[in-house]
Structure formats: C-alpha cells, structure tokens
Amino acid sequence: MTNESLSQGVRSPLKWPGGKKRVLHHIKAVLPRVGKTRLVEPFVGGGSVFLNLDFDEYLLCDTNSDLISLFKAVKKAPLKFERDARQYFTEQNNTAEQYYLLRQEFNDTSDSYHRALLFLYLNRHGYNGLCRYNQSGGYNVPFGRYKKPYFPELEIEHLSHKLKKAEFIVGDFSQAFECVKSGDVVYCDPPYSPINRTSNFTAYTGAEFSDEDQRRLVQCALKAKGKGVSTLISNHVTEFTDDLYSSADVHKLFSVQRSISQNGKKRNKVEEVLALYANKG
C-alpha cells in the first residue's frame, strides 16, 4: 500500500482544489439520510464526497466536460481506461518538455476519450493539482516537477464501482436542480466566496463564480426544498455568506486548514460553514 492508500477513506483518482476528504465527517453529520435515496452533486469536482457516501443512486454534475468525460470513460470500460491511462505514467513523460507536448496535444484534440486519458495525466503531473483553463478554453496548468507521479489504480477501480449507479450532467448547477425529485439529497460544493476579495480566484473552468451565482444557488435550494428535497451547501464563513445563508434551517461552523494564498506553503485555519435547507416532509 502506498502513501496514497485507501486506508483513511476513499480517495479520488484526481487531485482537486478544495477537495472535501478532510471534512467528510462534518458533511456526514449534517447531510440527511432518509430511506433509499439519491445523492445529487451539482459541483461534483474530484468526487470525494459521493465516493465516500453510500446512496442507491448518484446524479453528478459539473461544468467541466473533461471531468465528466473521465467519469463516463471509467464507467463504460474501467479496465481499458486504466490500461490506456497507465501508458502516460512513465519516466519519459515526467519531464517538462514532454508535459507541455502532451498538454498541447490535449488542447488540440476534440476526442473526448483521448482528452479523458490526458486529463488524468495532466492532473497528476501538473502543478499542485490545479485544474485551470484560459479564456480560450486551453488547459494552462504548468508542469509540477514531481519525482514520481502516482498512478491511481485502486482509486480508478473504486470509482468504477460507484459509477455503476451514477448518471451525469455537463452544465450549470441549475441543470442538476431541474432534475431533482422528492426524497433526493443534494450536496453543493460551489467555488467558495472569497475571504479576501482582492485575491479572488474561482475560475477553474474559465468562468468566474460570482456573488449572483451564489445567490442563485440558494434560490435553487429553496425551490428544491418545496419539492421535498434537502440541500446542503459548503462555503467560507464571511460577512457575505452569513447574510446569504440566513434562510437556512441549520448552520454548522468548523475550522479547516487550507491554503488561502497563491503560496501553496502558506496554510492557515479558516472558518467554513455548512448550510442546510432541510426537507421537512
């Protein structure tokens, strides 16, 4: 078993900014579970939450089409995906020159399966696990200079089992909310409202997540509550979010250690909130 073992919860095959593995116990403590239910994730990201929660069904949504293409490829043919992806994890490919060649290959191709394979390679070889695109849609994360990037074989295997019960949406979070039905449970991990608004960065897919988007998400949660759906939302604790979630039924506050600056070595404890819009039915 490697240092990225599965011994302490299930890891995603992907590195992902703001992943929720460290705070899953807080999420589990607040997230409702009633009977046989479906978990809906409008911002699925790397998937740490659904990978560690046992529901009968999953509806996974994200604006990142490459991420969803990877999930679809793993679901359709996990052994083939693992075999094809492993070919990129070689000593020869772990150089800056080869990384930038493969990054350009990724940006030049429109083949969704080929992009899914390269997406995993870029994610594991790129700087600090970032997922970032420029305004033209080109992936632009620099080379990470890791001694030996980890190939997530066990994580792909576990992901494939979970995805047997999953359906997918590529698009805005509102599209996921349009599909909810009574009894569903929704967990939302949107790009966080900034603590320091002068250093805001939420544009992982080339589109900023604004205050208006944050308000729109709350409106979706309130509308879903009227349909018999409970929604849990994660965010930073700020003056803005205090006001934003004033209509929530439950607030859980906790501290978590995160990097909150461009200097990845600067990690401080920040306050986070879980706001629950509970189905009272």
PDB file of N, CA, C and O in Angstrom, residues 140-178:
ATOM      1  N   ASN A 140      -4.006  25.299 -19.036  1.00  0.00           N
ATOM      2  CA  ASN A 140      -2.756  26.056 -18.931  1.00  0.00           C
ATOM      3  C   ASN A 140      -2.019  25.877 -17.607  1.00  0.00           C
ATOM      4  O   ASN A 140      -1.236  26.736 -17.193  1.00  0.00           O
ATOM      5  N   VAL A 141      -2.239  24.759 -16.925  1.00  0.00           N
ATOM      6  CA  VAL A 141      -1.522  24.489 -15.677  1.00  0.00           C
ATOM      7  C   VAL A 141      -0.072  24.115 -15.998  1.00  0.00           C
ATOM      8  O   VAL A 141       0.171  23.268 -16.863  1.00  0.00           O
ATOM      9  N   PRO A 142       0.908  24.724 -15.317  1.00  0.00           N
ATOM     10  CA  PRO A 142       2.307  24.403 -15.601  1.00  0.00           C
ATOM     11  C   PRO A 142       2.732  23.040 -15.052  1.00  0.00           C
ATOM     12  O   PRO A 142       2.020  22.430 -14.237  1.00  0.00           O
ATOM     13  N   PHE A 143       3.870  22.573 -15.485  1.00  0.00           N
ATOM     14  CA  PHE A 143       4.437  21.294 -15.061  1.00  0.00           C
ATOM     15  C   PHE A 143       4.702  21.307 -13.564  1.00  0.00           C
ATOM     16  O   PHE A 143       5.168  22.289 -12.998  1.00  0.00           O
ATOM     17  N   GLY A 144       4.433  20.180 -12.898  1.00  0.00           N
ATOM     18  CA  GLY A 144       4.532  20.127 -11.448  1.00  0.00           C
ATOM     19  C   GLY A 144       5.873  19.710 -10.881  1.00  0.00           C
ATOM     20  O   GLY A 144       6.150  19.926  -9.709  1.00  0.00           O
ATOM     21  N   ARG A 145       6.710  19.059 -11.680  1.00  0.00           N
ATOM     22  CA  ARG A 145       8.041  18.629 -11.239  1.00  0.00           C
ATOM     23  C   ARG A 145       7.987  17.685 -10.041  1.00  0.00           C
ATOM     24  O   ARG A 145       8.686  17.871  -9.045  1.00  0.00           O
ATOM     25  N   TYR A 146       7.141  16.646 -10.117  1.00  0.00           N
ATOM     26  CA  TYR A 146       7.093  15.621  -9.087  1.00  0.00           C
ATOM     27  C   TYR A 146       8.075  14.504  -9.434  1.00  0.00           C
ATOM     28  O   TYR A 146       8.258  14.166 -10.604  1.00  0.00           O
ATOM     29  N   LYS A 147       8.686  13.923  -8.418  1.00  0.00           N
ATOM     30  CA  LYS A 147       9.694  12.893  -8.645  1.00  0.00           C
ATOM     31  C   LYS A 147       9.102  11.679  -9.351  1.00  0.00           C
ATOM     32  O   LYS A 147       9.672  11.177 -10.327  1.00  0.00           O
ATOM     33  N   LYS A 148       7.951  11.204  -8.866  1.00  0.00           N
ATOM     34  CA  LYS A 148       7.294  10.062  -9.489  1.00  0.00           C
ATOM     35  C   LYS A 148       5.785  10.178  -9.267  1.00  0.00           C
ATOM     36  O   LYS A 148       5.269   9.724  -8.252  1.00  0.00           O
ATOM     37  N   PRO A 149       5.067  10.795 -10.191  1.00  0.00           N
ATOM     38  CA  PRO A 149       3.614  10.948 -10.030  1.00  0.00           C
ATOM     39  C   PRO A 149       2.919   9.613  -9.817  1.00  0.00           C
ATOM     40  O   PRO A 149       3.245   8.609 -10.468  1.00  0.00           O
ATOM     41  N   TYR A 150       2.003   9.620  -8.901  1.00  0.00           N
ATOM     42  CA  TYR A 150       1.270   8.415  -8.503  1.00  0.00           C
ATOM     43  C   TYR A 150       0.222   8.043  -9.538  1.00  0.00           C
ATOM     44  O   TYR A 150      -0.547   8.895  -9.993  1.00  0.00           O
ATOM     45  N   PHE A 151       0.189   6.766  -9.909  1.00  0.00           N
ATOM     46  CA  PHE A 151      -0.875   6.289 -10.792  1.00  0.00           C
ATOM     47  C   PHE A 151      -1.996   5.693  -9.928  1.00  0.00           C
ATOM     48  O   PHE A 151      -1.781   4.717  -9.203  1.00  0.00           O
ATOM     49  N   PRO A 152      -3.213   6.246  -9.999  1.00  0.00           N
ATOM     50  CA  PRO A 152      -4.281   5.894  -9.057  1.00  0.00           C
ATOM     51  C   PRO A 152      -5.076   4.640  -9.453  1.00  0.00           C
ATOM     52  O   PRO A 152      -6.283   4.697  -9.663  1.00  0.00           O
ATOM     53  N   GLU A 153      -4.410   3.512  -9.493  1.00  0.00           N
ATOM     54  CA  GLU A 153      -5.064   2.265  -9.915  1.00  0.00           C
ATOM     55  C   GLU A 153      -6.219   1.876  -8.999  1.00  0.00           C
ATOM     56  O   GLU A 153      -7.331   1.584  -9.462  1.00  0.00           O
ATOM     57  N   LEU A 154      -5.969   1.845  -7.693  1.00  0.00           N
ATOM     58  CA  LEU A 154      -7.014   1.451  -6.748  1.00  0.00           C
ATOM     59  C   LEU A 154      -8.173   2.448  -6.755  1.00  0.00           C
ATOM     60  O   LEU A 154      -9.342   2.052  -6.630  1.00  0.00           O
ATOM     61  N   GLU A 155      -7.839   3.718  -6.901  1.00  0.00           N
ATOM     62  CA  GLU A 155      -8.870   4.751  -6.910  1.00  0.00           C
ATOM     63  C   GLU A 155      -9.760   4.640  -8.151  1.00  0.00           C
ATOM     64  O   GLU A 155     -10.975   4.854  -8.070  1.00  0.00           O
ATOM     65  N   ILE A 156      -9.171   4.314  -9.294  1.00  0.00           N
ATOM     66  CA  ILE A 156      -9.959   4.117 -10.511  1.00  0.00           C
ATOM     67  C   ILE A 156     -10.889   2.918 -10.349  1.00  0.00           C
ATOM     68  O   ILE A 156     -12.059   2.962 -10.747  1.00  0.00           O
ATOM     69  N   GLU A 157     -10.380   1.870  -9.733  1.00  0.00           N
ATOM     70  CA  GLU A 157     -11.205   0.672  -9.513  1.00  0.00           C
ATOM     71  C   GLU A 157     -12.407   0.990  -8.633  1.00  0.00           C
ATOM     72  O   GLU A 157     -13.542   0.608  -8.949  1.00  0.00           O
ATOM     73  N   HIS A 158     -12.174   1.696  -7.543  1.00  0.00           N
ATOM     74  CA  HIS A 158     -13.293   2.030  -6.656  1.00  0.00           C
ATOM     75  C   HIS A 158     -14.265   2.980  -7.338  1.00  0.00           C
ATOM     76  O   HIS A 158     -15.485   2.822  -7.224  1.00  0.00           O
ATOM     77  N   LEU A 159     -13.733   3.953  -8.048  1.00  0.00           N
ATOM     78  CA  LEU A 159     -14.584   4.884  -8.785  1.00  0.00           C
ATOM     79  C   LEU A 159     -15.494   4.144  -9.749  1.00  0.00           C
ATOM     80  O   LEU A 159     -16.682   4.452  -9.863  1.00  0.00           O
ATOM     81  N   SER A 160     -14.960   3.149 -10.440  1.00  0.00           N
ATOM     82  CA  SER A 160     -15.761   2.408 -11.421  1.00  0.00           C
ATOM     83  C   SER A 160     -16.945   1.710 -10.764  1.00  0.00           C
ATOM     84  O   SER A 160     -18.031   1.633 -11.347  1.00  0.00           O
ATOM     85  N   HIS A 161     -16.756   1.206  -9.547  1.00  0.00           N
ATOM     86  CA  HIS A 161     -17.865   0.544  -8.839  1.00  0.00           C
ATOM     87  C   HIS A 161     -18.952   1.550  -8.452  1.00  0.00           C
ATOM     88  O   HIS A 161     -20.148   1.280  -8.602  1.00  0.00           O
ATOM     89  N   LYS A 162     -18.534   2.715  -7.963  1.00  0.00           N
ATOM     90  CA  LYS A 162     -19.504   3.737  -7.569  1.00  0.00           C
ATOM     91  C   LYS A 162     -20.265   4.280  -8.773  1.00  0.00           C
ATOM     92  O   LYS A 162     -21.463   4.587  -8.690  1.00  0.00           O
ATOM     93  N   LEU A 163     -19.572   4.400  -9.906  1.00  0.00           N
ATOM     94  CA  LEU A 163     -20.196   4.996 -11.086  1.00  0.00           C
ATOM     95  C   LEU A 163     -21.231   4.092 -11.742  1.00  0.00           C
ATOM     96  O   LEU A 163     -21.992   4.563 -12.603  1.00  0.00           O
ATOM     97  N   LYS A 164     -21.289   2.847 -11.352  1.00  0.00           N
ATOM     98  CA  LYS A 164     -22.324   1.959 -11.886  1.00  0.00           C
ATOM     99  C   LYS A 164     -23.716   2.483 -11.538  1.00  0.00           C
ATOM    100  O   LYS A 164     -24.687   2.188 -12.241  1.00  0.00           O
ATOM    101  N   LYS A 165     -23.797   3.253 -10.473  1.00  0.00           N
ATOM    102  CA  LYS A 165     -25.086   3.782 -10.008  1.00  0.00           C
ATOM    103  C   LYS A 165     -25.244   5.272 -10.315  1.00  0.00           C
ATOM    104  O   LYS A 165     -26.098   5.935  -9.739  1.00  0.00           O
ATOM    105  N   ALA A 166     -24.409   5.775 -11.226  1.00  0.00           N
ATOM    106  CA  ALA A 166     -24.373   7.227 -11.462  1.00  0.00           C
ATOM    107  C   ALA A 166     -24.838   7.615 -12.857  1.00  0.00           C
ATOM    108  O   ALA A 166     -24.649   6.878 -13.828  1.00  0.00           O
ATOM    109  N   GLU A 167     -25.457   8.806 -12.923  1.00  0.00           N
ATOM    110  CA  GLU A 167     -25.760   9.478 -14.180  1.00  0.00           C
ATOM    111  C   GLU A 167     -25.064  10.834 -14.148  1.00  0.00           C
ATOM    112  O   GLU A 167     -24.683  11.319 -13.084  1.00  0.00           O
ATOM    113  N   PHE A 168     -24.920  11.465 -15.331  1.00  0.00           N
ATOM    114  CA  PHE A 168     -24.068  12.640 -15.433  1.00  0.00           C
ATOM    115  C   PHE A 168     -24.757  13.782 -16.172  1.00  0.00           C
ATOM    116  O   PHE A 168     -25.582  13.567 -17.061  1.00  0.00           O
ATOM    117  N   ILE A 169     -24.354  14.989 -15.784  1.00  0.00           N
ATOM    118  CA  ILE A 169     -24.773  16.208 -16.482  1.00  0.00           C
ATOM    119  C   ILE A 169     -23.546  17.091 -16.639  1.00  0.00           C
ATOM    120  O   ILE A 169     -22.799  17.297 -15.676  1.00  0.00           O
ATOM    121  N   VAL A 170     -23.325  17.606 -17.837  1.00  0.00           N
ATOM    122  CA  VAL A 170     -22.317  18.646 -18.045  1.00  0.00           C
ATOM    123  C   VAL A 170     -23.058  19.965 -18.151  1.00  0.00           C
ATOM    124  O   VAL A 170     -23.865  20.157 -19.069  1.00  0.00           O
ATOM    125  N   GLY A 171     -22.814  20.867 -17.207  1.00  0.00           N
ATOM    126  CA  GLY A 171     -23.506  22.142 -17.287  1.00  0.00           C
ATOM    127  C   GLY A 171     -23.584  22.858 -15.962  1.00  0.00           C
ATOM    128  O   GLY A 171     -23.017  22.443 -14.957  1.00  0.00           O
ATOM    129  N   ASP A 172     -24.321  23.946 -15.962  1.00  0.00           N
ATOM    130  CA  ASP A 172     -24.527  24.780 -14.789  1.00  0.00           C
ATOM    131  C   ASP A 172     -25.268  23.999 -13.708  1.00  0.00           C
ATOM    132  O   ASP A 172     -26.077  23.106 -13.994  1.00  0.00           O
ATOM    133  N   PHE A 173     -24.996  24.357 -12.456  1.00  0.00           N
ATOM    134  CA  PHE A 173     -25.630  23.666 -11.333  1.00  0.00           C
ATOM    135  C   PHE A 173     -27.147  23.676 -11.406  1.00  0.00           C
ATOM    136  O   PHE A 173     -27.823  22.753 -10.923  1.00  0.00           O
ATOM    137  N   SER A 174     -27.716  24.710 -12.026  1.00  0.00           N
ATOM    138  CA  SER A 174     -29.176  24.804 -12.106  1.00  0.00           C
ATOM    139  C   SER A 174     -29.770  23.639 -12.894  1.00  0.00           C
ATOM    140  O   SER A 174     -30.912  23.237 -12.645  1.00  0.00           O
ATOM    141  N   GLN A 175     -28.991  23.067 -13.823  1.00  0.00           N
ATOM    142  CA  GLN A 175     -29.473  21.931 -14.602  1.00  0.00           C
ATOM    143  C   GLN A 175     -29.644  20.700 -13.721  1.00  0.00           C
ATOM    144  O   GLN A 175     -30.561  19.900 -13.931  1.00  0.00           O
ATOM    145  N   ALA A 176     -28.769  20.547 -12.739  1.00  0.00           N
ATOM    146  CA  ALA A 176     -28.919  19.437 -11.793  1.00  0.00           C
ATOM    147  C   ALA A 176     -30.161  19.637 -10.938  1.00  0.00           C
ATOM    148  O   ALA A 176     -30.930  18.685 -10.689  1.00  0.00           O
ATOM    149  N   PHE A 177     -30.391  20.871 -10.486  1.00  0.00           N
ATOM    150  CA  PHE A 177     -31.569  21.138  -9.657  1.00  0.00           C
ATOM    151  C   PHE A 177     -32.866  20.932 -10.438  1.00  0.00           C
ATOM    152  O   PHE A 177     -33.895  20.578  -9.851  1.00  0.00           O
ATOM    153  N   GLU A 178     -32.831  21.142 -11.740  1.00  0.00           N
ATOM    154  CA  GLU A 178     -34.019  20.901 -12.558  1.00  0.00           C
ATOM    155  C   GLU A 178     -34.413  19.434 -12.579  1.00  0.00           C
ATOM    156  O   GLU A 178     -35.565  19.097 -12.869  1.00  0.00           O
TER     157      GLU A 178
END
